[in-house]
Amino acid sequence: MNRLCIHSITNKPWNLDTLIEKYNGYNVPALTIWEDAIEGLGAKRARDTLARSGLEIVSYCRAGFFPDRVAAKRAENIDRNKRMIEEASILGAPVLVLVCGADPGQSLEHSRDQIRSGIETVMPFAADHSIKLAIEPLHPMYADTRSAINTLAAANDMAEYFDSEWVGVAIDVYHVWWDPELKDQIQRCGRNKNILAFHICDWKVPTEDLLLDREIMGLGCIPVTEISRWVDEAGFDGFREVEIFSNRYWKQDQDSFLRNIITAYQETFDKS
Ligand code: ZN
């Protein structure tokens, strides 16, 4: 089985119709949808277009962002998560990825409490819609505003607290590759059947933008093949999702960027 999946945001300059045409043309079997890719179109029309495409929809990105010092804002955040659960269900995406959020005006512990409470609130709604929630730990450089869950251990703690088939973890090599506990924590995640998604890219050296300068697999310093092997050994057999945010690549020809991704994917996985 070809386990290649690409996130729509990787080819951000392309709209949904073009993404479908190109991924079909290059035999990419699966797609993870970012919210911006269906903006203006709506989930129902996007679903009809996607259904005709034959592409498998792997995940919907990205909900979460639960913490806020202001209670009314936290309530808005819950509403947004519920809307995205409904959209994931309409799109036929079985997993909704959570970038859990953080408020720099309060402690990380406090933000984590609000994340726990937020997931607790939306989890029954997600279960009703048969949508799994994947907690994605983010690199600690994003602990100010994007996530107070910064290691795979912390994501495992949170997922195990819920002990539910509707809550698990998304492992993204970009966020966790540096962690000395990574292999152990991947095994732990697998033992608890909590690996819901696996995101790949590479860390460009030197990185010029900490958000929008990701690299194609094999061109940076992340041992993507080794980490992928650990994830497979932990029992994961789902798609490997290429997620590359890059101002550099978005300015370039998207066809050649996509061809380079596919070649890199084959070199990373097919030779092993
Ligand atoms: Zn990711």
PDB file of C-alpha atoms and ligand atoms in Angstrom:
ATOM      1  CA  MET A   1       0.000   0.000   0.000  1.00  0.00           C
ATOM      2  CA  ASN A   2       1.205   3.480  -0.866  1.00  0.00           C
ATOM      3  CA  ARG A   3       1.127   5.283   2.499  1.00  0.00           C
ATOM      4  CA  LEU A   4       1.853   8.732   1.110  1.00  0.00           C
ATOM      5  CA  CYS A   5      -0.540  11.477   2.171  1.00  0.00           C
ATOM      6  CA  ILE A   6       0.003  15.191   1.625  1.00  0.00           C
ATOM      7  CA  HIS A   7      -1.454  18.067   3.627  1.00  0.00           C
ATOM      8  CA  SER A   8      -3.302  20.583   1.469  1.00  0.00           C
ATOM      9  CA  ILE A   9      -1.270  23.390   3.054  1.00  0.00           C
ATOM     10  CA  THR A  10       1.926  21.866   1.634  1.00  0.00           C
ATOM     11  CA  ASN A  11       0.784  23.096  -1.783  1.00  0.00           C
ATOM     12  CA  LYS A  12      -0.916  26.158  -0.353  1.00  0.00           C
ATOM     13  CA  PRO A  13      -1.004  28.124  -3.647  1.00  0.00           C
ATOM     14  CA  TRP A  14      -3.312  25.466  -5.168  1.00  0.00           C
ATOM     15  CA  ASN A  15      -7.065  25.515  -4.592  1.00  0.00           C
ATOM     16  CA  LEU A  16      -8.970  22.324  -3.858  1.00  0.00           C
ATOM     17  CA  ASP A  17      -9.758  21.539  -7.503  1.00  0.00           C
ATOM     18  CA  THR A  18      -6.117  21.912  -8.490  1.00  0.00           C
ATOM     19  CA  LEU A  19      -4.928  19.864  -5.503  1.00  0.00           C
ATOM     20  CA  ILE A  20      -7.236  17.030  -6.511  1.00  0.00           C
ATOM     21  CA  GLU A  21      -6.236  17.182 -10.158  1.00  0.00           C
ATOM     22  CA  LYS A  22      -2.515  17.209  -9.347  1.00  0.00           C
ATOM     23  CA  TYR A  23      -2.585  14.550  -6.605  1.00  0.00           C
ATOM     24  CA  ASN A  24      -4.595  12.277  -8.887  1.00  0.00           C
ATOM     25  CA  GLY A  25      -2.176  12.997 -11.719  1.00  0.00           C
ATOM     26  CA  TYR A  26       0.874  12.156  -9.615  1.00  0.00           C
ATOM     27  CA  ASN A  27      -0.772   9.123  -7.955  1.00  0.00           C
ATOM     28  CA  VAL A  28      -0.825  10.588  -4.457  1.00  0.00           C
ATOM     29  CA  PRO A  29      -3.515   8.451  -2.812  1.00  0.00           C
ATOM     30  CA  ALA A  30      -4.464  10.554   0.201  1.00  0.00           C
ATOM     31  CA  LEU A  31      -4.992  14.092   1.404  1.00  0.00           C
ATOM     32  CA  THR A  32      -5.245  15.863   4.744  1.00  0.00           C
ATOM     33  CA  ILE A  33      -7.424  18.943   4.485  1.00  0.00           C
ATOM     34  CA  TRP A  34      -6.571  22.252   6.101  1.00  0.00           C
ATOM     35  CA  GLU A  35      -9.387  24.631   6.916  1.00  0.00           C
ATOM     36  CA  ASP A  36      -8.226  27.260   4.417  1.00  0.00           C
ATOM     37  CA  ALA A  37      -8.552  24.772   1.536  1.00  0.00           C
ATOM     38  CA  ILE A  38     -12.341  24.664   1.911  1.00  0.00           C
ATOM     39  CA  GLU A  39     -12.832  28.301   2.868  1.00  0.00           C
ATOM     40  CA  GLY A  40     -15.508  29.888   0.707  1.00  0.00           C
ATOM     41  CA  LEU A  41     -16.476  26.476  -0.643  1.00  0.00           C
ATOM     42  CA  GLY A  42     -17.919  25.040   2.559  1.00  0.00           C
ATOM     43  CA  ALA A  43     -17.579  21.509   3.858  1.00  0.00           C
ATOM     44  CA  LYS A  44     -20.568  20.061   1.961  1.00  0.00           C
ATOM     45  CA  ARG A  45     -19.480  21.208  -1.491  1.00  0.00           C
ATOM     46  CA  ALA A  46     -15.893  20.239  -0.693  1.00  0.00           C
ATOM     47  CA  ARG A  47     -17.136  16.802   0.337  1.00  0.00           C
ATOM     48  CA  ASP A  48     -18.901  16.321  -3.018  1.00  0.00           C
ATOM     49  CA  THR A  49     -15.784  17.359  -4.920  1.00  0.00           C
ATOM     50  CA  LEU A  50     -13.582  15.124  -2.781  1.00  0.00           C
ATOM     51  CA  ALA A  51     -15.918  12.152  -3.100  1.00  0.00           C
ATOM     52  CA  ARG A  52     -15.520  12.259  -6.880  1.00  0.00           C
ATOM     53  CA  SER A  53     -11.732  12.505  -6.594  1.00  0.00           C
ATOM     54  CA  GLY A  54     -11.134   9.050  -5.152  1.00  0.00           C
ATOM     55  CA  LEU A  55      -8.603  10.547  -2.721  1.00  0.00           C
ATOM     56  CA  GLU A  56      -8.676   9.194   0.811  1.00  0.00           C
ATOM     57  CA  ILE A  57      -9.205  11.934   3.408  1.00  0.00           C
ATOM     58  CA  VAL A  58      -6.882  11.247   6.321  1.00  0.00           C
ATOM     59  CA  SER A  59      -7.365  14.172   8.738  1.00  0.00           C
ATOM     60  CA  TYR A  60      -8.783  17.654   9.086  1.00  0.00           C
ATOM     61  CA  CYS A  61      -6.487  20.429  10.422  1.00  0.00           C
ATOM     62  CA  ARG A  62      -6.550  22.062  12.782  1.00  0.00           C
ATOM     63  CA  ALA A  63      -8.725  22.650  15.811  1.00  0.00           C
ATOM     64  CA  GLY A  64      -7.687  23.105  19.450  1.00  0.00           C
ATOM     65  CA  PHE A  65      -6.443  26.470  20.764  1.00  0.00           C
ATOM     66  CA  PHE A  66      -8.450  25.968  23.956  1.00  0.00           C
ATOM     67  CA  PRO A  67      -6.705  28.194  26.553  1.00  0.00           C
ATOM     68  CA  ASP A  68      -7.534  31.800  27.199  1.00  0.00           C
ATOM     69  CA  ARG A  69      -7.554  33.927  30.353  1.00  0.00           C
ATOM     70  CA  VAL A  70     -11.040  35.151  29.382  1.00  0.00           C
ATOM     71  CA  ALA A  71     -13.852  32.657  29.943  1.00  0.00           C
ATOM     72  CA  ALA A  72     -15.954  34.044  27.066  1.00  0.00           C
ATOM     73  CA  LYS A  73     -13.037  33.455  24.711  1.00  0.00           C
ATOM     74  CA  ARG A  74     -12.676  29.885  25.947  1.00  0.00           C
ATOM     75  CA  ALA A  75     -16.377  29.354  25.189  1.00  0.00           C
ATOM     76  CA  GLU A  76     -15.817  30.683  21.651  1.00  0.00           C
ATOM     77  CA  ASN A  77     -12.924  28.272  21.293  1.00  0.00           C
ATOM     78  CA  ILE A  78     -15.178  25.377  22.262  1.00  0.00           C
ATOM     79  CA  ASP A  79     -17.710  26.472  19.631  1.00  0.00           C
ATOM     80  CA  ARG A  80     -15.006  26.601  16.989  1.00  0.00           C
ATOM     81  CA  ASN A  81     -13.883  23.080  17.894  1.00  0.00           C
ATOM     82  CA  LYS A  82     -17.438  21.803  17.634  1.00  0.00           C
ATOM     83  CA  ARG A  83     -17.861  23.445  14.232  1.00  0.00           C
ATOM     84  CA  MET A  84     -14.661  21.794  13.035  1.00  0.00           C
ATOM     85  CA  ILE A  85     -15.803  18.408  14.363  1.00  0.00           C
ATOM     86  CA  GLU A  86     -18.966  18.804  12.279  1.00  0.00           C
ATOM     87  CA  GLU A  87     -16.916  19.816   9.239  1.00  0.00           C
ATOM     88  CA  ALA A  88     -14.567  16.845   9.677  1.00  0.00           C
ATOM     89  CA  SER A  89     -17.601  14.584   9.795  1.00  0.00           C
ATOM     90  CA  ILE A  90     -19.062  16.116   6.613  1.00  0.00           C
ATOM     91  CA  LEU A  91     -15.702  15.873   4.838  1.00  0.00           C
ATOM     92  CA  GLY A  92     -15.313  12.235   5.822  1.00  0.00           C
ATOM     93  CA  ALA A  93     -12.077  12.927   7.729  1.00  0.00           C
ATOM     94  CA  PRO A  94     -11.893  10.431  10.622  1.00  0.00           C
ATOM     95  CA  VAL A  95      -9.364  12.477  12.621  1.00  0.00           C
ATOM     96  CA  LEU A  96      -9.331  16.111  13.738  1.00  0.00           C
ATOM     97  CA  VAL A  97      -5.854  17.382  14.682  1.00  0.00           C
ATOM     98  CA  LEU A  98      -5.588  19.537  17.803  1.00  0.00           C
ATOM     99  CA  VAL A  99      -2.974  22.248  18.144  1.00  0.00           C
ATOM    100  CA  CYS A 100      -3.879  22.677  21.751  1.00  0.00           C
ATOM    101  CA  GLY A 101      -3.024  26.347  22.331  1.00  0.00           C
ATOM    102  CA  ALA A 102      -1.479  28.448  25.095  1.00  0.00           C
ATOM    103  CA  ASP A 103      -2.075  31.871  26.572  1.00  0.00           C
ATOM    104  CA  PRO A 104       1.215  33.676  27.358  1.00  0.00           C
ATOM    105  CA  GLY A 105      -0.550  35.669  30.077  1.00  0.00           C
ATOM    106  CA  GLN A 106      -0.887  32.619  32.305  1.00  0.00           C
ATOM    107  CA  SER A 107       1.267  29.674  33.327  1.00  0.00           C
ATOM    108  CA  LEU A 108       1.729  26.664  31.075  1.00  0.00           C
ATOM    109  CA  GLU A 109       0.185  24.518  33.819  1.00  0.00           C
ATOM    110  CA  HIS A 110      -2.903  26.690  33.753  1.00  0.00           C
ATOM    111  CA  SER A 111      -3.067  26.459  29.970  1.00  0.00           C
ATOM    112  CA  ARG A 112      -2.753  22.679  30.207  1.00  0.00           C
ATOM    113  CA  ASP A 113      -5.652  22.586  32.686  1.00  0.00           C
ATOM    114  CA  GLN A 114      -7.768  24.545  30.206  1.00  0.00           C
ATOM    115  CA  ILE A 115      -6.708  22.198  27.389  1.00  0.00           C
ATOM    116  CA  ARG A 116      -7.786  19.204  29.472  1.00  0.00           C
ATOM    117  CA  SER A 117     -11.080  20.840  30.272  1.00  0.00           C
ATOM    118  CA  GLY A 118     -11.613  21.856  26.627  1.00  0.00           C
ATOM    119  CA  ILE A 119     -11.024  18.340  25.330  1.00  0.00           C
ATOM    120  CA  GLU A 120     -13.290  16.978  28.063  1.00  0.00           C
ATOM    121  CA  THR A 121     -16.061  19.304  26.892  1.00  0.00           C
ATOM    122  CA  VAL A 122     -15.842  18.485  23.178  1.00  0.00           C
ATOM    123  CA  MET A 123     -15.016  14.772  23.445  1.00  0.00           C
ATOM    124  CA  PRO A 124     -18.650  13.550  23.683  1.00  0.00           C
ATOM    125  CA  PHE A 125     -19.520  15.716  20.667  1.00  0.00           C
ATOM    126  CA  ALA A 126     -16.591  14.215  18.757  1.00  0.00           C
ATOM    127  CA  ALA A 127     -17.687  10.694  19.721  1.00  0.00           C
ATOM    128  CA  ASP A 128     -21.237  11.429  18.519  1.00  0.00           C
ATOM    129  CA  HIS A 129     -19.752  12.384  15.148  1.00  0.00           C
ATOM    130  CA  SER A 130     -17.266   9.456  15.126  1.00  0.00           C
ATOM    131  CA  ILE A 131     -14.339  11.886  14.945  1.00  0.00           C
ATOM    132  CA  LYS A 132     -11.088  11.094  16.763  1.00  0.00           C
ATOM    133  CA  LEU A 133      -9.196  13.994  18.356  1.00  0.00           C
ATOM    134  CA  ALA A 134      -5.418  13.889  17.837  1.00  0.00           C
ATOM    135  CA  ILE A 135      -3.344  15.896  20.323  1.00  0.00           C
ATOM    136  CA  GLU A 136      -0.275  17.122  18.453  1.00  0.00           C
ATOM    137  CA  PRO A 137       2.642  18.035  20.745  1.00  0.00           C
ATOM    138  CA  LEU A 138       4.393  21.138  19.412  1.00  0.00           C
ATOM    139  CA  HIS A 139       8.075  22.021  19.636  1.00  0.00           C
ATOM    140  CA  PRO A 140       8.722  24.048  22.819  1.00  0.00           C
ATOM    141  CA  MET A 141       9.576  27.134  20.762  1.00  0.00           C
ATOM    142  CA  TYR A 142       5.803  27.463  20.269  1.00  0.00           C
ATOM    143  CA  ALA A 143       4.948  27.257  23.982  1.00  0.00           C
ATOM    144  CA  ASP A 144       4.094  30.960  24.147  1.00  0.00           C
ATOM    145  CA  THR A 145       0.937  31.014  22.054  1.00  0.00           C
ATOM    146  CA  ARG A 146       0.504  27.794  20.090  1.00  0.00           C
ATOM    147  CA  SER A 147       0.694  24.919  22.525  1.00  0.00           C
ATOM    148  CA  ALA A 148       1.394  24.136  26.158  1.00  0.00           C
ATOM    149  CA  ILE A 149       1.786  20.472  25.132  1.00  0.00           C
ATOM    150  CA  ASN A 150       5.424  20.404  24.070  1.00  0.00           C
ATOM    151  CA  THR A 151       6.662  16.838  24.320  1.00  0.00           C
ATOM    152  CA  LEU A 152       5.312  13.486  23.256  1.00  0.00           C
ATOM    153  CA  ALA A 153       5.361  12.548  26.956  1.00  0.00           C
ATOM    154  CA  ALA A 154       2.981  15.421  27.738  1.00  0.00           C
ATOM    155  CA  ALA A 155       0.708  14.438  24.829  1.00  0.00           C
ATOM    156  CA  ASN A 156       0.754  10.818  26.033  1.00  0.00           C
ATOM    157  CA  ASP A 157      -0.123  11.976  29.568  1.00  0.00           C
ATOM    158  CA  MET A 158      -3.080  13.930  28.231  1.00  0.00           C
ATOM    159  CA  ALA A 159      -4.339  11.152  25.958  1.00  0.00           C
ATOM    160  CA  GLU A 160      -3.993   8.540  28.720  1.00  0.00           C
ATOM    161  CA  TYR A 161      -5.899  10.788  31.125  1.00  0.00           C
ATOM    162  CA  PHE A 162      -8.920  10.460  28.824  1.00  0.00           C
ATOM    163  CA  ASP A 163      -8.344   6.769  28.101  1.00  0.00           C
ATOM    164  CA  SER A 164     -10.812   6.955  25.218  1.00  0.00           C
ATOM    165  CA  GLU A 165     -10.814   5.667  21.659  1.00  0.00           C
ATOM    166  CA  TRP A 166     -11.809   9.222  20.649  1.00  0.00           C
ATOM    167  CA  VAL A 167      -8.624  10.887  21.940  1.00  0.00           C
ATOM    168  CA  GLY A 168      -5.086  10.090  20.818  1.00  0.00           C
ATOM    169  CA  VAL A 169      -1.908  11.702  19.539  1.00  0.00           C
ATOM    170  CA  ALA A 170      -0.507  13.081  16.278  1.00  0.00           C
ATOM    171  CA  ILE A 171       3.265  12.612  16.027  1.00  0.00           C
ATOM    172  CA  ASP A 172       5.003  15.221  13.866  1.00  0.00           C
ATOM    173  CA  VAL A 173       8.746  14.711  13.370  1.00  0.00           C
ATOM    174  CA  TYR A 174       9.288  18.477  13.146  1.00  0.00           C
ATOM    175  CA  HIS A 175       8.114  18.945  16.728  1.00  0.00           C
ATOM    176  CA  VAL A 176       9.581  15.924  18.486  1.00  0.00           C
ATOM    177  CA  TRP A 177      12.762  14.834  16.654  1.00  0.00           C
ATOM    178  CA  TRP A 178      15.073  16.456  19.235  1.00  0.00           C
ATOM    179  CA  ASP A 179      13.596  14.642  22.241  1.00  0.00           C
ATOM    180  CA  PRO A 180      15.968  12.110  23.931  1.00  0.00           C
ATOM    181  CA  GLU A 181      12.871  10.207  25.128  1.00  0.00           C
ATOM    182  CA  LEU A 182      11.355  10.030  21.663  1.00  0.00           C
ATOM    183  CA  LYS A 183      11.729   6.314  20.983  1.00  0.00           C
ATOM    184  CA  ASP A 184      10.392   5.342  24.418  1.00  0.00           C
ATOM    185  CA  GLN A 185       7.478   7.742  24.130  1.00  0.00           C
ATOM    186  CA  ILE A 186       6.576   6.457  20.645  1.00  0.00           C
ATOM    187  CA  GLN A 187       6.534   2.910  22.073  1.00  0.00           C
ATOM    188  CA  ARG A 188       4.349   4.090  24.964  1.00  0.00           C
ATOM    189  CA  CYS A 189       1.994   5.829  22.528  1.00  0.00           C
ATOM    190  CA  GLY A 190       1.747   2.635  20.489  1.00  0.00           C
ATOM    191  CA  ARG A 191       1.163   0.407  23.539  1.00  0.00           C
ATOM    192  CA  ASN A 192      -1.833   2.535  24.439  1.00  0.00           C
ATOM    193  CA  LYS A 193      -3.118   2.487  20.844  1.00  0.00           C
ATOM    194  CA  ASN A 194      -2.872   6.259  20.792  1.00  0.00           C
ATOM    195  CA  ILE A 195      -1.015   6.952  17.528  1.00  0.00           C
ATOM    196  CA  LEU A 196      -3.669   8.553  15.336  1.00  0.00           C
ATOM    197  CA  ALA A 197      -1.492  10.414  12.833  1.00  0.00           C
ATOM    198  CA  PHE A 198       2.109  10.717  11.686  1.00  0.00           C
ATOM    199  CA  HIS A 199       3.412  13.920  10.063  1.00  0.00           C
ATOM    200  CA  ILE A 200       6.712  14.167   8.195  1.00  0.00           C
ATOM    201  CA  CYS A 201       8.955  16.889   6.792  1.00  0.00           C
ATOM    202  CA  ASP A 202      12.507  17.964   7.681  1.00  0.00           C
ATOM    203  CA  TRP A 203      14.307  20.655   9.701  1.00  0.00           C
ATOM    204  CA  LYS A 204      16.189  23.021   7.430  1.00  0.00           C
ATOM    205  CA  VAL A 205      19.632  24.108   8.590  1.00  0.00           C
ATOM    206  CA  PRO A 206      19.758  27.000   9.199  1.00  0.00           C
ATOM    207  CA  THR A 207      16.061  27.613   9.701  1.00  0.00           C
ATOM    208  CA  GLU A 208      15.191  31.211   8.857  1.00  0.00           C
ATOM    209  CA  ASP A 209      11.554  31.235   9.962  1.00  0.00           C
ATOM    210  CA  LEU A 210      10.487  29.057  12.868  1.00  0.00           C
ATOM    211  CA  LEU A 211       7.028  28.487  11.425  1.00  0.00           C
ATOM    212  CA  LEU A 212       7.260  28.733   7.658  1.00  0.00           C
ATOM    213  CA  ASP A 213      10.638  27.292   6.679  1.00  0.00           C
ATOM    214  CA  ARG A 214      10.147  23.541   6.815  1.00  0.00           C
ATOM    215  CA  GLU A 215      12.201  21.330   4.521  1.00  0.00           C
ATOM    216  CA  ILE A 216      11.566  18.301   2.310  1.00  0.00           C
ATOM    217  CA  MET A 217      12.457  14.944   3.890  1.00  0.00           C
ATOM    218  CA  GLY A 218      16.134  14.091   3.480  1.00  0.00           C
ATOM    219  CA  LEU A 219      17.300  17.702   3.079  1.00  0.00           C
ATOM    220  CA  GLY A 220      17.519  18.581   6.782  1.00  0.00           C
ATOM    221  CA  CYS A 221      18.746  17.061  10.035  1.00  0.00           C
ATOM    222  CA  ILE A 222      15.754  14.983  11.185  1.00  0.00           C
ATOM    223  CA  PRO A 223      16.275  11.192  11.023  1.00  0.00           C
ATOM    224  CA  VAL A 224      12.904  10.714   9.322  1.00  0.00           C
ATOM    225  CA  THR A 225      13.484   7.107   8.255  1.00  0.00           C
ATOM    226  CA  GLU A 226      14.519   6.043  11.757  1.00  0.00           C
ATOM    227  CA  ILE A 227      11.643   7.814  13.500  1.00  0.00           C
ATOM    228  CA  SER A 228       9.215   6.337  10.958  1.00  0.00           C
ATOM    229  CA  ARG A 229      10.555   2.879  11.717  1.00  0.00           C
ATOM    230  CA  TRP A 230       9.921   3.431  15.441  1.00  0.00           C
ATOM    231  CA  VAL A 231       6.375   4.554  14.646  1.00  0.00           C
ATOM    232  CA  ASP A 232       5.773   1.473  12.494  1.00  0.00           C
ATOM    233  CA  GLU A 233       7.267  -0.800  15.175  1.00  0.00           C
ATOM    234  CA  ALA A 234       4.835   0.774  17.643  1.00  0.00           C
ATOM    235  CA  GLY A 235       2.027  -0.650  15.547  1.00  0.00           C
ATOM    236  CA  PHE A 236       1.086   2.276  13.339  1.00  0.00           C
ATOM    237  CA  ASP A 237       0.222   1.346   9.764  1.00  0.00           C
ATOM    238  CA  GLY A 238      -1.614   4.481   8.628  1.00  0.00           C
ATOM    239  CA  PHE A 239      -0.571   7.180   6.212  1.00  0.00           C
ATOM    240  CA  ARG A 240       2.668   9.148   6.428  1.00  0.00           C
ATOM    241  CA  GLU A 241       1.499  12.722   5.997  1.00  0.00           C
ATOM    242  CA  VAL A 242       3.793  15.242   4.354  1.00  0.00           C
ATOM    243  CA  GLU A 243       3.238  18.608   6.022  1.00  0.00           C
ATOM    244  CA  ILE A 244       5.574  21.335   4.799  1.00  0.00           C
ATOM    245  CA  PHE A 245       4.881  25.001   5.515  1.00  0.00           C
ATOM    246  CA  SER A 246       7.415  26.966   3.547  1.00  0.00           C
ATOM    247  CA  ASN A 247       7.431  30.507   2.245  1.00  0.00           C
ATOM    248  CA  ARG A 248      10.316  29.491  -0.012  1.00  0.00           C
ATOM    249  CA  TYR A 249       8.553  26.571  -1.634  1.00  0.00           C
ATOM    250  CA  TRP A 250       5.202  28.356  -1.856  1.00  0.00           C
ATOM    251  CA  LYS A 251       6.877  30.959  -4.086  1.00  0.00           C
ATOM    252  CA  GLN A 252       8.222  28.273  -6.415  1.00  0.00           C
ATOM    253  CA  ASP A 253       6.611  26.140  -9.095  1.00  0.00           C
ATOM    254  CA  GLN A 254       4.249  23.803  -7.237  1.00  0.00           C
ATOM    255  CA  ASP A 255       4.501  20.990  -9.779  1.00  0.00           C
ATOM    256  CA  SER A 256       8.251  20.652  -9.358  1.00  0.00           C
ATOM    257  CA  PHE A 257       7.896  21.026  -5.564  1.00  0.00           C
ATOM    258  CA  LEU A 258       5.380  18.169  -5.566  1.00  0.00           C
ATOM    259  CA  ARG A 259       7.589  15.994  -7.770  1.00  0.00           C
ATOM    260  CA  ASN A 260      10.506  16.622  -5.384  1.00  0.00           C
ATOM    261  CA  ILE A 261       8.346  15.624  -2.411  1.00  0.00           C
ATOM    262  CA  ILE A 262       7.315  12.381  -4.099  1.00  0.00           C
ATOM    263  CA  THR A 263      10.921  11.546  -5.037  1.00  0.00           C
ATOM    264  CA  ALA A 264      12.074  12.317  -1.484  1.00  0.00           C
ATOM    265  CA  TYR A 265       9.281  10.173  -0.061  1.00  0.00           C
ATOM    266  CA  GLN A 266      10.290   7.246  -2.276  1.00  0.00           C
ATOM    267  CA  GLU A 267      13.951   7.655  -1.334  1.00  0.00           C
ATOM    268  CA  THR A 268      13.065   7.844   2.370  1.00  0.00           C
ATOM    269  CA  PHE A 269      10.827   4.788   2.470  1.00  0.00           C
ATOM    270  CA  ASP A 270      11.112   2.576  -0.589  1.00  0.00           C
ATOM    271  CA  LYS A 271      14.835   1.925  -0.342  1.00  0.00           C
ATOM    272  CA  SER A 272      14.595   0.711   3.238  1.00  0.00           C
TER     273      SER A 272
HETATM  274 ZN    ZN B   1       1.887  18.387  12.087  1.00  0.00          ZN
END
